[in-house]
Each structure stands twice: as structure tokens, then as C-alpha cells.
XYZ file of C-alpha atoms in Angstrom:
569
model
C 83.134 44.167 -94.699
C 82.283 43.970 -98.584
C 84.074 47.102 -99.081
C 87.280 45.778 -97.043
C 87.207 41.987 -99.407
C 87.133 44.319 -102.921
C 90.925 44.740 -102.401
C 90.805 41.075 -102.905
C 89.711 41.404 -106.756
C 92.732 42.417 -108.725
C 94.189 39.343 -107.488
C 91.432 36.964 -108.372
C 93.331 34.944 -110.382
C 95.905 34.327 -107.995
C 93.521 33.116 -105.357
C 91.669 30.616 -108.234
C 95.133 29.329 -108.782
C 95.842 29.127 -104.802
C 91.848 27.489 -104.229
C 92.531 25.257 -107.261
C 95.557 23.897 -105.439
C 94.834 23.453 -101.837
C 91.171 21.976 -103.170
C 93.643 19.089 -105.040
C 95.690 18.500 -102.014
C 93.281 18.274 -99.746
C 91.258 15.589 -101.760
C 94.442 14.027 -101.931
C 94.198 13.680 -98.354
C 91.232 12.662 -98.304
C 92.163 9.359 -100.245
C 94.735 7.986 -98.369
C 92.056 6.086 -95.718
C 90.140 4.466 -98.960
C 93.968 3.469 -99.628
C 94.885 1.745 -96.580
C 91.300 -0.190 -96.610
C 91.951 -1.599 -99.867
C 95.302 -2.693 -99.238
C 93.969 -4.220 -96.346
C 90.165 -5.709 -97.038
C 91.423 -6.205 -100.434
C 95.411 -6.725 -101.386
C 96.931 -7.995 -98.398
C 94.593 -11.180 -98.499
C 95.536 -12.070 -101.671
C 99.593 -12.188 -100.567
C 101.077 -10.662 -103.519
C 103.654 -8.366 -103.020
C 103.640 -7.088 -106.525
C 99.896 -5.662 -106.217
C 100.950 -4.535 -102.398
C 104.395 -2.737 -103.416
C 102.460 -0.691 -105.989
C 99.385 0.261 -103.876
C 101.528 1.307 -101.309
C 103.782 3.156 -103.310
C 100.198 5.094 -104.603
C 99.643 5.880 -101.403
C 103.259 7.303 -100.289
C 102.578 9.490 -104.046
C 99.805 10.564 -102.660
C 100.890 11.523 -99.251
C 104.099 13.823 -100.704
C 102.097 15.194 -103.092
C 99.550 16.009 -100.930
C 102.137 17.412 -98.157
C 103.910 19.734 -101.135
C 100.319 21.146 -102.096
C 99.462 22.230 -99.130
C 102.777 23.574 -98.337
C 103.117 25.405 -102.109
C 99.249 26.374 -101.402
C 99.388 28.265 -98.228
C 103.027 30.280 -98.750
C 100.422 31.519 -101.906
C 98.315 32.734 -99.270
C 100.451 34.395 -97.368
C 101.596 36.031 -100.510
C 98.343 37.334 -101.637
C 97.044 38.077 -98.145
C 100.307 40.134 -97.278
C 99.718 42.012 -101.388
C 95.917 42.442 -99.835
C 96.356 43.979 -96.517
C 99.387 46.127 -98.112
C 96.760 47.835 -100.660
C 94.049 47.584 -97.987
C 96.228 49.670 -95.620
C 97.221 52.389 -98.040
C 93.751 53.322 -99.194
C 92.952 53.078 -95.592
C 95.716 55.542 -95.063
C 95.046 57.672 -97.872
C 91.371 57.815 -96.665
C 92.840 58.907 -93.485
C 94.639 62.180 -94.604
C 91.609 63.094 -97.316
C 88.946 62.463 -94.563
C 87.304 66.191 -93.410
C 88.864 67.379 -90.282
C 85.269 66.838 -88.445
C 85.212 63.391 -89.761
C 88.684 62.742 -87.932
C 87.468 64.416 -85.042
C 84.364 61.828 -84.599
C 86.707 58.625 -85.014
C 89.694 60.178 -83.211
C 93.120 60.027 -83.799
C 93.757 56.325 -81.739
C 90.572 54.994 -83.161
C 92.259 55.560 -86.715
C 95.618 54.585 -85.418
C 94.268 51.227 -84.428
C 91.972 50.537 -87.507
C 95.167 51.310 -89.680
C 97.072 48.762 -87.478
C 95.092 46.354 -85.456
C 92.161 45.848 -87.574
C 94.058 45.519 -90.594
C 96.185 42.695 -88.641
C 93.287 41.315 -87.977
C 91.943 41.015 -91.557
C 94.630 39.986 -92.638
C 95.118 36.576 -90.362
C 91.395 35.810 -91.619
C 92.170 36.189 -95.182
C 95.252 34.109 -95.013
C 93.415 31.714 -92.449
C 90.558 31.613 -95.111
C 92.721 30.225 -97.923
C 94.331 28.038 -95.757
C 91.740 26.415 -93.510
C 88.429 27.870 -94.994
C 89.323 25.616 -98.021
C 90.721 22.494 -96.726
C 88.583 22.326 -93.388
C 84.990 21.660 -94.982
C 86.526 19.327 -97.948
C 87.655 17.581 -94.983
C 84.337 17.449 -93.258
C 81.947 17.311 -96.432
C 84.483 15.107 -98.535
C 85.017 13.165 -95.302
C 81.016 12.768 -94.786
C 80.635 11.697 -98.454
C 83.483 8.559 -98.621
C 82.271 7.627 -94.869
C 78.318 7.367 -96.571
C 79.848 5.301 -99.248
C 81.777 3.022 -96.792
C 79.692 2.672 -93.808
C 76.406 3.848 -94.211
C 74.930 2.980 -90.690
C 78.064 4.484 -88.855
C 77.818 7.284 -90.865
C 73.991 8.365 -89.363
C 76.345 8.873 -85.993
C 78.679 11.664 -87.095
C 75.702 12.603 -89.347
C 73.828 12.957 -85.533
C 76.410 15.218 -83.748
C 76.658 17.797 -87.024
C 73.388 20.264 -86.113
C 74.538 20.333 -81.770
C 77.972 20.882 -83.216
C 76.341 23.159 -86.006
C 74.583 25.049 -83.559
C 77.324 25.761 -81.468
C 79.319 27.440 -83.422
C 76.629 30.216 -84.458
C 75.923 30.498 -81.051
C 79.483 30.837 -79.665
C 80.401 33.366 -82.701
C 77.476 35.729 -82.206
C 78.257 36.214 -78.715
C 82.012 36.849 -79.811
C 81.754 39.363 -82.359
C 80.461 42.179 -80.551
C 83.488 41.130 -77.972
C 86.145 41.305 -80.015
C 84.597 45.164 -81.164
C 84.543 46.045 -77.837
C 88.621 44.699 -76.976
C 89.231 46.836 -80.095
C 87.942 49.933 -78.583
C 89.658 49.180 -75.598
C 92.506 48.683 -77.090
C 91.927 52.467 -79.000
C 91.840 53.911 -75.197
C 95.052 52.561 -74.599
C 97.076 54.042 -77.625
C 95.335 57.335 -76.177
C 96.769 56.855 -73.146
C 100.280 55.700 -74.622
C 99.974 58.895 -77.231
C 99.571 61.475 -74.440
C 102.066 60.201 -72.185
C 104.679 60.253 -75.113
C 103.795 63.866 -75.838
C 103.632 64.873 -72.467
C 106.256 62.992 -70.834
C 108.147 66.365 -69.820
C 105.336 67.955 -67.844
C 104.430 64.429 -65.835
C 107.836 64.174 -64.887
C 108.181 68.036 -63.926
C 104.900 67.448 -61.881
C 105.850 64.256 -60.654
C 102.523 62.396 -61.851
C 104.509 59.419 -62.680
C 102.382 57.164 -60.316
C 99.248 58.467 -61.726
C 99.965 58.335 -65.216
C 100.774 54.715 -64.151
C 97.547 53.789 -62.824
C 95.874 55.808 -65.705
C 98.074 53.192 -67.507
C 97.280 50.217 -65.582
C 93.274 50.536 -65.847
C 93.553 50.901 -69.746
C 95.704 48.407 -70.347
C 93.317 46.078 -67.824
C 90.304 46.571 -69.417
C 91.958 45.623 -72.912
C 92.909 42.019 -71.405
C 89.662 41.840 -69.798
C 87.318 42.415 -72.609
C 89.848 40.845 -75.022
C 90.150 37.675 -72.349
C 86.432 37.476 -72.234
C 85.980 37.091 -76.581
C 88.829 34.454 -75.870
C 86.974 32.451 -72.884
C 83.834 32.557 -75.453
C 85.595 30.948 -78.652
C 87.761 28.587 -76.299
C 84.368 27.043 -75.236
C 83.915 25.769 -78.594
C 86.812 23.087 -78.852
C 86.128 21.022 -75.197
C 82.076 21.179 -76.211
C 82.831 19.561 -79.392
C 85.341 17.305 -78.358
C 83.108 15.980 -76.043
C 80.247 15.369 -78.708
C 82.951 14.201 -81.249
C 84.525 11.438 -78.908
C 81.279 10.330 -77.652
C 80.781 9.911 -80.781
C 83.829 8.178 -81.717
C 83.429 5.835 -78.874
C 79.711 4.666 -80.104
C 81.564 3.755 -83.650
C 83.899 1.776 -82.511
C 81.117 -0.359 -80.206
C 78.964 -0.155 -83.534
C 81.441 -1.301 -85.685
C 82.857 -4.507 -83.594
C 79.836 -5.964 -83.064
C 79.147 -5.545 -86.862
C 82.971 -6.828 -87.605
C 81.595 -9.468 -85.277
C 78.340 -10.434 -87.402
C 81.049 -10.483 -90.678
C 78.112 -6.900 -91.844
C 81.600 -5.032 -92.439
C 85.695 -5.850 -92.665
C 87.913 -4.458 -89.770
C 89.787 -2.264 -93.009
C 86.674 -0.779 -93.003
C 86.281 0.196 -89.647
C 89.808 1.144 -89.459
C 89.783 3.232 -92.762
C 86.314 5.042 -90.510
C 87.863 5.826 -87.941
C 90.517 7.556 -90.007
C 88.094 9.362 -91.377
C 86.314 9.855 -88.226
C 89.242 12.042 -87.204
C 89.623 13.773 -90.307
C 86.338 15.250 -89.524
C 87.586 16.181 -86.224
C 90.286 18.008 -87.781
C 87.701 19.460 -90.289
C 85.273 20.622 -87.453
C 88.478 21.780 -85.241
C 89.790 24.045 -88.402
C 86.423 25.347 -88.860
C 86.382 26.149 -85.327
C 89.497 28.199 -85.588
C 87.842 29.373 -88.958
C 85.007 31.356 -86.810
C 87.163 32.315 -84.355
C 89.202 34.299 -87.138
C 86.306 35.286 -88.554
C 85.131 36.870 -85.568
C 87.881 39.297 -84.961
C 88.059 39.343 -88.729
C 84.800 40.515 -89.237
C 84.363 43.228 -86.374
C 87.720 44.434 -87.726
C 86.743 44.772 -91.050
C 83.637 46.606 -90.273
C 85.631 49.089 -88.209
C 87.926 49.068 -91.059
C 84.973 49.570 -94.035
C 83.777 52.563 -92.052
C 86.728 54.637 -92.575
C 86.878 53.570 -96.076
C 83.431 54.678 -96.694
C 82.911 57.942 -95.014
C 82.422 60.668 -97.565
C 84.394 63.014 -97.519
C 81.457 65.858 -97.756
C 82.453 68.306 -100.036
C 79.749 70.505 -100.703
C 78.801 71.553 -104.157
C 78.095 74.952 -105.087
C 75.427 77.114 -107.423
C 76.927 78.383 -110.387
C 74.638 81.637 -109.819
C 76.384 82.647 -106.958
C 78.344 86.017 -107.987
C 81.982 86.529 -108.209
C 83.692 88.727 -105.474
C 86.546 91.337 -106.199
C 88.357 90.753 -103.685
C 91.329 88.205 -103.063
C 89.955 86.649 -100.036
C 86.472 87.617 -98.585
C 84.641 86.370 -95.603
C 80.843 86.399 -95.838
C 78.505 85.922 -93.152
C 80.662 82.928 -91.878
C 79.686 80.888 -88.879
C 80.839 77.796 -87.615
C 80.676 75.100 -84.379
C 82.917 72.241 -83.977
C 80.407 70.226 -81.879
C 77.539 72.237 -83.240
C 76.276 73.278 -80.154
C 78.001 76.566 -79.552
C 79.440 78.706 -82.402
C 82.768 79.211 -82.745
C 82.751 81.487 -85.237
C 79.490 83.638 -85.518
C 78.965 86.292 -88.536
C 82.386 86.861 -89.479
C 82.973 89.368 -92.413
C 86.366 90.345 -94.000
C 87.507 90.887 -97.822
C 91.956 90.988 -98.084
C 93.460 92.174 -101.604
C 96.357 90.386 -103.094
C 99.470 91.170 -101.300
C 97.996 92.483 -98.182
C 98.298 91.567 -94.828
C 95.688 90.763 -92.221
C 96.649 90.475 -88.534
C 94.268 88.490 -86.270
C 94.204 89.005 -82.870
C 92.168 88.340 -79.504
C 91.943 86.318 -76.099
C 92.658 82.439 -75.878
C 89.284 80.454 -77.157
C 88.083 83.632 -79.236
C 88.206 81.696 -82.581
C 91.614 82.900 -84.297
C 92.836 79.283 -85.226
C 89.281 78.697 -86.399
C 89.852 81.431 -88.955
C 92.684 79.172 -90.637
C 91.018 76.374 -90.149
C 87.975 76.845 -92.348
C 90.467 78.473 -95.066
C 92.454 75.608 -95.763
C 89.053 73.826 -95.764
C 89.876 71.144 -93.027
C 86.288 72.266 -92.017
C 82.836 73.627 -93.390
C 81.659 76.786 -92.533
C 77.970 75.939 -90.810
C 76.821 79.315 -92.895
C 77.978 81.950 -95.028
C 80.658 81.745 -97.812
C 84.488 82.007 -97.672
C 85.804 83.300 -101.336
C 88.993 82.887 -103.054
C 89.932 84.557 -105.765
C 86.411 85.739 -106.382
C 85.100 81.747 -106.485
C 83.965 80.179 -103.136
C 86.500 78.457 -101.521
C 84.453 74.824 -102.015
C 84.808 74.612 -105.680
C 88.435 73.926 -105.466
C 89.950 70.919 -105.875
C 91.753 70.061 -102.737
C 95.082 70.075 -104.370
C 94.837 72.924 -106.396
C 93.563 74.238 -102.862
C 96.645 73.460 -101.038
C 99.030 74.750 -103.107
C 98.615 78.094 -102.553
C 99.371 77.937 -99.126
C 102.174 77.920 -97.042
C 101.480 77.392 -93.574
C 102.541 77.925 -90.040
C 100.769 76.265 -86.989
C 100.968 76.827 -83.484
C 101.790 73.337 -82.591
C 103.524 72.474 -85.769
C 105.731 69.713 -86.492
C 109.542 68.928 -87.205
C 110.286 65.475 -88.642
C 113.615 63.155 -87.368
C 115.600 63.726 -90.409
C 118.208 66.756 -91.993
C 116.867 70.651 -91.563
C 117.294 70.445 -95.416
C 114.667 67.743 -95.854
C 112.412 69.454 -93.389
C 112.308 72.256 -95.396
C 112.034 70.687 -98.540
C 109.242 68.475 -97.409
C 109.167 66.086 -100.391
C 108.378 68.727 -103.090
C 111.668 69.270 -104.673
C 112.614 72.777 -103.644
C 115.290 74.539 -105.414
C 118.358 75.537 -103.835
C 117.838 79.297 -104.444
C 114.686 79.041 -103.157
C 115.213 77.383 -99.687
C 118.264 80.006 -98.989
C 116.029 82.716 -99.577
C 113.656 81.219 -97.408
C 115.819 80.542 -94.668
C 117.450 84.271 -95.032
C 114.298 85.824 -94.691
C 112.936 83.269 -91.991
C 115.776 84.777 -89.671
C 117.404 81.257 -89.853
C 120.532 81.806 -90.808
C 122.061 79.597 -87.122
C 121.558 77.119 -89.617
C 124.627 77.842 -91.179
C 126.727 78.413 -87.892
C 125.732 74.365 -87.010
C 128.766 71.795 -87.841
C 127.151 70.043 -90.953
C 124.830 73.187 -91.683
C 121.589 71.995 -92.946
C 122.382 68.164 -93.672
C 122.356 68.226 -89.516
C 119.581 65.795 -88.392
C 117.243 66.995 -86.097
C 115.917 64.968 -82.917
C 111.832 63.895 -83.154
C 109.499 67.113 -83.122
C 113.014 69.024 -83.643
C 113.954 68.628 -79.934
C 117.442 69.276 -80.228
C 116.849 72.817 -81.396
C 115.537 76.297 -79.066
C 111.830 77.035 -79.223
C 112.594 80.264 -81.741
C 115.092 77.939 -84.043
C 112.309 75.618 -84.289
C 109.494 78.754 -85.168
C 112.279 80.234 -87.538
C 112.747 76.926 -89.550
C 109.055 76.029 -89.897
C 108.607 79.685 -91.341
C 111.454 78.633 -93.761
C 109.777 75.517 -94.747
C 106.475 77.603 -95.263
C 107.907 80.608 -97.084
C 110.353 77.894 -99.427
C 107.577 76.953 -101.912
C 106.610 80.835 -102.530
C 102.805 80.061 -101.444
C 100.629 82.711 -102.703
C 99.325 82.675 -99.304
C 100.812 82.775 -95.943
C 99.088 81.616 -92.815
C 101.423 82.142 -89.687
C 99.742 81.239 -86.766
C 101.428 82.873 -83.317
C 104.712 81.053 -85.172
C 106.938 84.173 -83.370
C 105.897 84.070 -80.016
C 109.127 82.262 -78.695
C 111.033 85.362 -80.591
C 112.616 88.632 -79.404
C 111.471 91.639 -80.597
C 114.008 92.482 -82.372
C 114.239 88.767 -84.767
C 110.276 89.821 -84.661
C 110.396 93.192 -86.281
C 113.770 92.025 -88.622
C 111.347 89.225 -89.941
C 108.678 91.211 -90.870
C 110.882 93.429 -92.531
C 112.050 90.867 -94.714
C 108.530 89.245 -95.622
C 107.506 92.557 -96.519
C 110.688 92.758 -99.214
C 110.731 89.520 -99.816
C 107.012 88.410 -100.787
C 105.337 91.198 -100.882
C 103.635 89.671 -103.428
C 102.304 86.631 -100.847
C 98.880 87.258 -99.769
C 99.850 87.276 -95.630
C 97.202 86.066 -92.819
C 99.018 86.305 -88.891
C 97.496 85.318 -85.817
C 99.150 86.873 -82.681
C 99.160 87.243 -79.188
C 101.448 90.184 -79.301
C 100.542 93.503 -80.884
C 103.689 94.373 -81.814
C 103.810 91.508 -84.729
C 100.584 93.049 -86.456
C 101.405 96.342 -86.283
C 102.653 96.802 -89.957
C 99.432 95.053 -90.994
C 97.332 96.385 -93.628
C 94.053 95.211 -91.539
C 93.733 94.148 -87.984
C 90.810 92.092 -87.391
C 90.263 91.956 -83.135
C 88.256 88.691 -81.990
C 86.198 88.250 -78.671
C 84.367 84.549 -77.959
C 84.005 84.316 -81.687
C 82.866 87.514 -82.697
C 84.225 90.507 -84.328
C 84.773 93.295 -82.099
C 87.207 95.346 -84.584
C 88.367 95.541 -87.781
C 90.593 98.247 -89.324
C 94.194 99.636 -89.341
C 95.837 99.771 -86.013
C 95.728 103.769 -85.881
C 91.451 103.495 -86.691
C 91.384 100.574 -84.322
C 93.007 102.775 -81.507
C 90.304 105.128 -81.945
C 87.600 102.593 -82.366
C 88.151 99.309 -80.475
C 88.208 99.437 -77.116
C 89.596 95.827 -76.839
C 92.190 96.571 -79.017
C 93.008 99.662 -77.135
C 93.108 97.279 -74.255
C 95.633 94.995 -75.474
C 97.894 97.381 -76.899
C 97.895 99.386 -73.581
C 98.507 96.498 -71.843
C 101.454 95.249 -74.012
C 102.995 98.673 -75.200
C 102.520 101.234 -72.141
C 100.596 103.841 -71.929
C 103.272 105.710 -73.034
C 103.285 104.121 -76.467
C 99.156 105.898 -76.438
């Protein structure tokens, strides 16, 4: 929570300003009762209208001034909480997209998804409710306490009385609620999972008609949200009746008190009138700081949630100096990995690729392809061995520098809602020359047979295009940045062979200065390769031209057979 109220420090100055304001207005407030008591224990007996039109003019002064205060003082606090939870949310979100891919992984995607949203929300509303209420609410009450001690010092030992039960309370209400108000927010992460994969898998639910199970799926989540969120509600609502009831008991013994001292001439009815003013300016103190803990309940369990995103490390691992340069452009060493570090995923895997070649990777569902490109774009630590690039391991990179030399291809990739020219471009200022070269050798020249060419805007996740026009323009937008490496994974599967081999052809002539790593189902796309590299349950099980790895591999052999023909043996 420390980490999440730092964002509140360049603004410091603001929020003296804001505290110095809402302190003055609420004192103001606070001396309208001592007011009215003098005018009427002390100027209204006298019957001059001189000394009464100019104490109650004070006090109307002191009313608007009070009123415009407290107005001017909590649009501040919008104003700085809204600046706060802005900056708060954008490091959050920047922490997001740094974070290690195994770091996402443990939070999940709707966990980070609701911290980015919900929690923020949440910290927000206390912040703002903070400069609001967490200023005026105990002025009210201690202020209130002080000027009633002055006034009536024996009436004020009965609202002294009720302060530890009502005291008490609230700590007791509040640590029960915390750890409620986590729980609704984990909930509440379950349900944006179950909203997420019904948006992205609305087509297959409806082709298998699991409408009405999705629904109930649905319909529990979204239960147990209102349940454990009604149940932190039922918890803090228990606090207003409870002291209510100690507060108007309270009240009620006062005003018995004070008539039979009126009665005994021990105090003046402006007095007793002016106390029980104050009397329920305390209420509205202890009400406001009763709203102040519930805030600060969902506050605080946000926050936390919130603070540990912001301070995972990202775990890059440094590297010994003494470890010796490699020759080659990209070399495997030993690597092994596990994403749940139970069973490897990758285990001893050893290959070295020169500038400009091409490695093909192929192998059965699970065998650890992907795994390949995940650990070279560093979303992910190898659990042993070294990856090199360049001759330097891959760790002592800066990210960005990292990145850069890449242009990749996934196998679930993404198109954005916007024109197939700003989808290529991708925010990094592509030149013209370069993107047509990129979409000629991409094989996506239907681009120019569309009406408005590439300004055309393409539906969410580019649903308005074929399955190959969609693989043919995210090869564009990886070739249109001439990456020194290429990492296509199965992006031509939805192709025919023939916009297959004619793509090839034209990567070959067009960068065959691009370092090239393909994944494939299909033999026929790593044919041309300069190395073939055959995966089985995460191990290596062939690696060598296709003509040695006919001779060599019997699960390449396999494949190919089974693909090509034995007529193509």
C-alpha cells in the first residue's frame, strides 16, 4: 500500500493547499454553534439589534464561507485523486507489459485486468474520500469534543463515554472486512475469466450449442461475486445502526442531563442548545469516519493487490563476464526449461544458426516448438543452459535493444480494429517503400484489389478478412521493419501450397540477409531450410538438412512420408 500512496508525492503541494483549505472550512463549521449560543445566552438579552444584526451577519459569513471551502476543497480532490490514479494506472500498466512472461502467468491475465481496473477504482474513491472526509470528519469529532469540554464539561464525560464502544467497533468491523473485500475482488477476477473466454470463444459455443452452459458457468461466477461482495457490505453496514444506537442513547441522556441542570440555573438553555448542535456534529464526524473505514477497507485490500504488481521484479538474471563468446549468430547450449517446473518442456536442447540462415522447427503438438521462441525473445528464463546472440548470452541485452531485432509471427497472433496500413505500421513509423515491399513479398498484394486498399479498416482480431489474408498481413507487419531476425511460427498453415512455396521464394530474395527461425506442421514449408531441427516431448530427435535427416531421423522420415507420399521417398 506504501508503494501505491508514492504516486501521491509529486503532488504534495497540491494536497497541502487542498488539507490547508478543507482544515479552514471545516473549523469554520465548527463555529457556527458557539455563534448561535452567544447570540442567544448573550446578545439577544440585551435587545439591541445593532449587536444582533452584526453577530448574525458573522455567522451567515461564516456559513458561505464555510459552504464555498468545502465545495472549492473537494473538486481539488477530485482533481488530484483523478492526476493520482491516472499515473498510478500507467505504471501499473507499464509494469504489466515489462513483467516476465512467468510472472504474468502466476497473476493471470483477469487478475491483472482487474487490478488495472477495479483496484485502481477502488484506490482512487479512498484517496478522494480521504481528502474529503478523512480531513473534515475527525476536526468534526476532535474539534467538536474540544468546544463541547469548554462549554459543558459534565455533558461532555457522556459523548466522552460512548467514544472507546464506538472506537472499538470500528476496528473490529474493519478487520473482519478487509480480507472480504480481497476475496469479492478475486471473485470478481473469475468473472472477467469467464466473460474473456466467452468473448473469444463465442463461435464454437454457439456451433456446439453450449449456450445454456456457458450461462450457468456465467450465473455461478457472477453469484459468488455478489455473495462475497454482499457479505463485506452486510459487515460495514453493521457499523452505522450500532452506533446510532450508542450515539442517540447518548443524545437522549444529554438532553435529561441538561434540563434538569437548565432547571437548577448550573447552565443557559443556549448552551444546551449550542450542545446538542454539537452533539450531532459528532454524529456526522463518527458517521464520515464510518464511511472513512469502509473506503479504506476496499481501499486498502485494493491497493495491496495493486502494490504487488508494482513490485514484482522483473528477474533478469545477470551474467559472468568470463563466460566465452560464441561464433555463431544464434547458439543453443544445454537449454532446459519447465513452465510449472515440474516437467521440462524443453530438456538439453543444442543448436548454433549463422547469420542469414534458416532453421525449420518441426514436431508433434506439445513437443516444445513454441517454447523455442519463447525463451528467444526472452518472455521466459531458460531453467539451465545458455541461449547466445551474437556471440553474448541472450540475458545481457537490454530488453529493447532485444526486441528490435525481431520481427515476429505467432500462431495466435493479433489484428487490431483499425486500417491494414496502421496494422502494419504498428506505431513505429514505417516507410512507405518499406511496407510495399513487405506486403509484396508477404503474398499480400489482395490488399490492393480491396475498395480503399490499405486505409480499409479491419473488424476486431481482423475478422472481416480469410484465415490466409490474415497470416499474409501479419507476415507483412513482421517483415516491414527489416528485423534481423524472423520468427514465423506455423503463420502459413491456412495457405496453399502454391502462396507457400511463392513466399518462401520471395523471403529468400528478399531478406536473405534476415536471420529466419519457422515452426511448421507441414514439411513442405521447411524444406528449403538450411537446418531442420525435429522435436519429440521436448527433446531433440534430429537435427540436420532435410536430405541427412531422411537418412537419419526416423521421425522425420515419418512425417515427411506421411505428408509427401511415399513416392516423394
Amino acid at each position: 500500500m506504501k508503494r501505491v500512496l508514492h504516486y501521491l508525492k509529486p503532488q504534495s503541494a497540491k494536497v497541502a493547499l487542498q488539507v490547508t483549505i478543507k482544515f479552514s472550512a471545516t473549523l469554520l463549521e465548527l463555529f457556527l454553534p458557539w455563534i448561535l449560543e452567544h447570540i442567544i445566552d448573550v446578545v439577544a438579552p440585551q435587545k439591541d439589534l445593532g449587536m444582533l444584526a452584526m453577530w448574525g451577519t458573522l455567522m451567515l459569513l461564516c456559513a458561505v464561507a464555510a459552504f464555498l471551502g468545502a465545495v472549492y476543497a473537494n473538486r481539488m480532490a477530485a482533481k488530484i485523486a483523478a492526476s493520482f490514479t491516472r499515473s498510478l494506472r500507467h505504471s501499473l500498466f507499464e509494469k504489466v507489459t515489462a513483467l516476465p512472461s512467468e510472472k504474468i502467468d502466476g497473476f493471470t491475465v483477469p487478475s491483472l485486468i482487474s487490478r488495472i481496473s477495479t483496484d485502481t477504482y477502488h484506490v482512487n474513491d479512498m484517496v478522494d474520500r480521504m481528502m474529503r472526509l478523512g480531513i473534515r470528519a475527525p476536526i468534526l469529532l476532535v474539534g467538536g469534543l474540544l468546544v463541547c469540554s469548554l462549554m459543558e464539561p459534565v455533558l461532555t464525560l457522556i459523548l466522552v463515554a460512548t467514544l472507546p464502544l464506538l472506537g472499538g467497533l470500528l476496528i473490529l468491523i474493519s478487520k473482519r472486512s478487509i480480507p472480504l473485500y480481497t476475496k469479492a475482488q478475486q471473485c470478481a477476477e473469475e468473472l472477467v475469466r469467464r466473460i474473456q473466454e466467452n468473448m473469444t470463444g463465442v463461435r464454437i459455443i454457439k456451433a456446439l450449442s453450449k449456450e445454456e452452459v456457458e450461462k450457468e458457468r456465467f450465473d455461478d461466477a457472477s453469484r459468488n461475486v455478489i455473495e462475497t461482495d454482499q457479505r463485506a457490505e452486510i459487515t460495514m453496514a453493521a457499523a452505522n445502526p450500532l452506533m446510532n444506537i450508542f450515539l442517540n442513547v447518548g443524545m437522549a441522556v444529554v438532553i435529561v442531563i441538561g434540563a434538569f441542570r437548565v432547571d437548577s440555573g448550573l447552565t443557559e438553555p443556549g448552551k444546551i442548545i449550542a450542545f446538542l448542535h454539537y452533539f450531532t456534529i459528532l454524529l456526522n464526524g463518527l458517521l464520515g469516519i464510518t464511511r472513512i473505514f469502509t473506503l479504506c477497507s476496499k481501499g486498502i485490500a485494493s491497493g495491496n493487490r495493486v502494490g504487488e504488481v508494482l513490485d514484482t521484479p522483473e528477474k533478469i538474471l545477470s551474467v559472468s563476464d568470463q563466460i566465452p563468446l560464441k561464433n555463431a549468430y544464434i547458439s543453443f547450449e544445454n537449454v532446459s526449461f519447465s513452465y510449472n517446473k515440474i516437467r521440462e518442456n524443453i530438456s538439453n536442447l543444442n543448436f548454433t544458426l549463422d547469420k542469414g540462415q534458416t532453421l525449420g522447427i518441426i514436431g508433434a503438438t506439445g513437443s516444445g516448438k513454441s517454447t523455442v521462441f519463447q525463451l528467444m525473445l526472452r518472455f521466459y528464463q531458460p531453467d539451465k543452459g545458455t541461449i547466445y546472440l551474437e556471440g553474448k548470452p541472450l540475458n545481457t541485452y537490454r530488453k529493447e535493444d532485444l526486441h528490435h531485432k525481431f520481427g515476429v509471427v505467432f500462431q495466435n497472433d493479433f489484428l487490431f480494429g483499425d486500417t491494414i496500413k496502421n496494422n502494419i505500421d504498428f506505431e513505429r513509423t514505417i516507410a512507405d517503400e518499406a511496407r510495399v515491399k513487405a506486403v509484396s513479398v508477404a503474398q499480400a498484394g489482395f490488399i490492393n484489389e480491396l475498395e480503399e486498399g490499405d486505409e480499409t479498416i479491419l473488424a476486431e482480431r481482423g475478422m472481416n478478412l480469410s484465415g490466409g489474408q490474415r497470416q499474409r498481413l501479419l507476415i507483412a507487419r513482421a517483415l516491414a521493419a527489416d528485423p534481423e531476425i524472423l520468427l514465423l511460427d506455423d503463420c502459413s498453415s491456412a495457405l496453399d501450397y502454391r502462396t507457400d512455396a511463392q513466399l518462401r521464394k520471395a523471403l529468400k530474395a528478399g531478406f536473405k540477409h534476415t536471420t529466419t527461425l519457422i515452426i511448421a506442421q507441414r514439411v513442405s514449408s521447411i524444406l528449403f531450410a538450411d537446418k531442420i531441427l525435429v522435436l519429440d516431448d521436448g527433446k531433440t530427435v534430429g537435427y540436420g538438412t532435410h536430405d541427412e535427416l531422411l537418412k537419419t531421423c526416423e521421425h522425420y522420415r515419418e512425417i515427411y512420408l506421411s505428408q509427401m507420399g511415399e513416392e516423394a521417398a
